[in-house]
XYZ file of C-alpha atoms in Angstrom:
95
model
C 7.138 30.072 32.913
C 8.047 28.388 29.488
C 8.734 25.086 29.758
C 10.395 24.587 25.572
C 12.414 21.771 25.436
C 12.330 20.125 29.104
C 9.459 17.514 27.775
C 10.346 14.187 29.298
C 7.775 12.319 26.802
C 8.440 9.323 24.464
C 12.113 7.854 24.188
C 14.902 10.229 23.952
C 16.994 8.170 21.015
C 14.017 8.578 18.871
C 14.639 12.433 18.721
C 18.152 12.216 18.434
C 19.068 13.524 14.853
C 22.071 10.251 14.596
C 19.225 7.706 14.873
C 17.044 8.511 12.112
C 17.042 7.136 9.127
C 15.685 9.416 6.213
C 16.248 8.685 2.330
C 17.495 11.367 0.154
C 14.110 12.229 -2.387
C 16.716 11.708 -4.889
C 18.060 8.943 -4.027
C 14.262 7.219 -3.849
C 14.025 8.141 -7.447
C 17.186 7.050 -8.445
C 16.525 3.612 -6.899
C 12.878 3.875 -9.505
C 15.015 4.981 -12.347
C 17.456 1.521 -11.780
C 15.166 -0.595 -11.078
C 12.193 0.231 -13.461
C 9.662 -0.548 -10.346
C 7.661 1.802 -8.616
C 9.722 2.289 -5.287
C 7.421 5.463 -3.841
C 4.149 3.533 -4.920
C 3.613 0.537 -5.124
C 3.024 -0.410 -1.542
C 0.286 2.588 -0.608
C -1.877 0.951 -3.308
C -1.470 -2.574 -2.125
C -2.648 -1.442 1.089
C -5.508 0.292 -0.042
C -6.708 -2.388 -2.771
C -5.899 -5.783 -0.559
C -7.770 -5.987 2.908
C -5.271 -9.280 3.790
C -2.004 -6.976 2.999
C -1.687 -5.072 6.814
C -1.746 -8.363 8.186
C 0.649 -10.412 6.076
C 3.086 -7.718 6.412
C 3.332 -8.287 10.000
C 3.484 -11.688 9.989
C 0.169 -12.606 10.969
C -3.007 -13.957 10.017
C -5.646 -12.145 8.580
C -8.544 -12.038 10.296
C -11.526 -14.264 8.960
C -13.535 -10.749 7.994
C -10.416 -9.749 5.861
C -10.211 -13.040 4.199
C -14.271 -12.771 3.186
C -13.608 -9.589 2.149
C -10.543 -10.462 -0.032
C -13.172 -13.025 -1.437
C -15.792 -10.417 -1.706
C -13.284 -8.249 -3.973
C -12.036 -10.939 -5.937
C -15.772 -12.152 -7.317
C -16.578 -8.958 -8.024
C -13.381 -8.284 -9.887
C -13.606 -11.071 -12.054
C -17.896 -10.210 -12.627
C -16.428 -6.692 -13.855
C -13.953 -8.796 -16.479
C -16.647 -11.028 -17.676
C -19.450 -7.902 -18.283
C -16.411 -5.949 -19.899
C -15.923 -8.771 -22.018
C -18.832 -9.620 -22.854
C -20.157 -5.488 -23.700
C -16.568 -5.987 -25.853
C -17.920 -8.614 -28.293
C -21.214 -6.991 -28.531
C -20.084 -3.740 -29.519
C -17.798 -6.046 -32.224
C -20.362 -7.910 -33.445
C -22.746 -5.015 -33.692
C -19.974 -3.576 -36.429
C-alpha cells in the first residue's frame, strides 16, 4: 500500500507552489552588479565572524556568553594588529 502524497504533516500553504517566494539567481546578481555590495555574502560571514549577530537579528539580547565572547574576539583582533604592526616596522627598519 503506497501512501505518496496523502502526508498530512506541516502546513499545507507552505507547499503550495503560489506561496513561495524564490529569487531568480539572476536577478540576485543583478541586484550585486547595481548596487556594488555583496548581496549573496555578506550576511553568511557576519554570522560566522560575530557571536552577538543571531541574536540582534531577532531582536533580542545577546546572551552574556555571546557578549564575552564578542569581547574575547575583539582583544584578540586588535593583539593580531598591534604584533602585525609592530613585525611591519621591524622588517623596515631592518632594511
Amino acid at each position: 500500500m503506497s501512501y505518496q502524497g496523502n502526508s498530512n504533516v506541516g502546513f499545507r500553504a507552505l507547499y503550495e507552489s503560489q506561496n513561495q517566494r524564490n529569487h531568480k539567481q539572476s536577478e540576485v546578481e543583478e541586484l550585486t552588479r547595481q548596487t556594488g555590495e555583496n548581496v549573496k555574502g555578506y550576511l553568511p560571514k557576519l554570522k560566522k565572524t560575530d557571536p552577538t549577530f543571531a541574536a540582534m537579528m531577532h531582536g533580542n539580547k545577546p546572551s552574556p556568553g555571546a557578549i564575552i565572547d564578542k569581547e574575547i574576539q575583539d582583544e584578540e583582533e586588535a593583539m593580531l594588529r598591534r604584533k602585525s604592526n609592530a613585525s611591519a616596522r621591524k622588517k623596515s627598519e631592518s632594511y
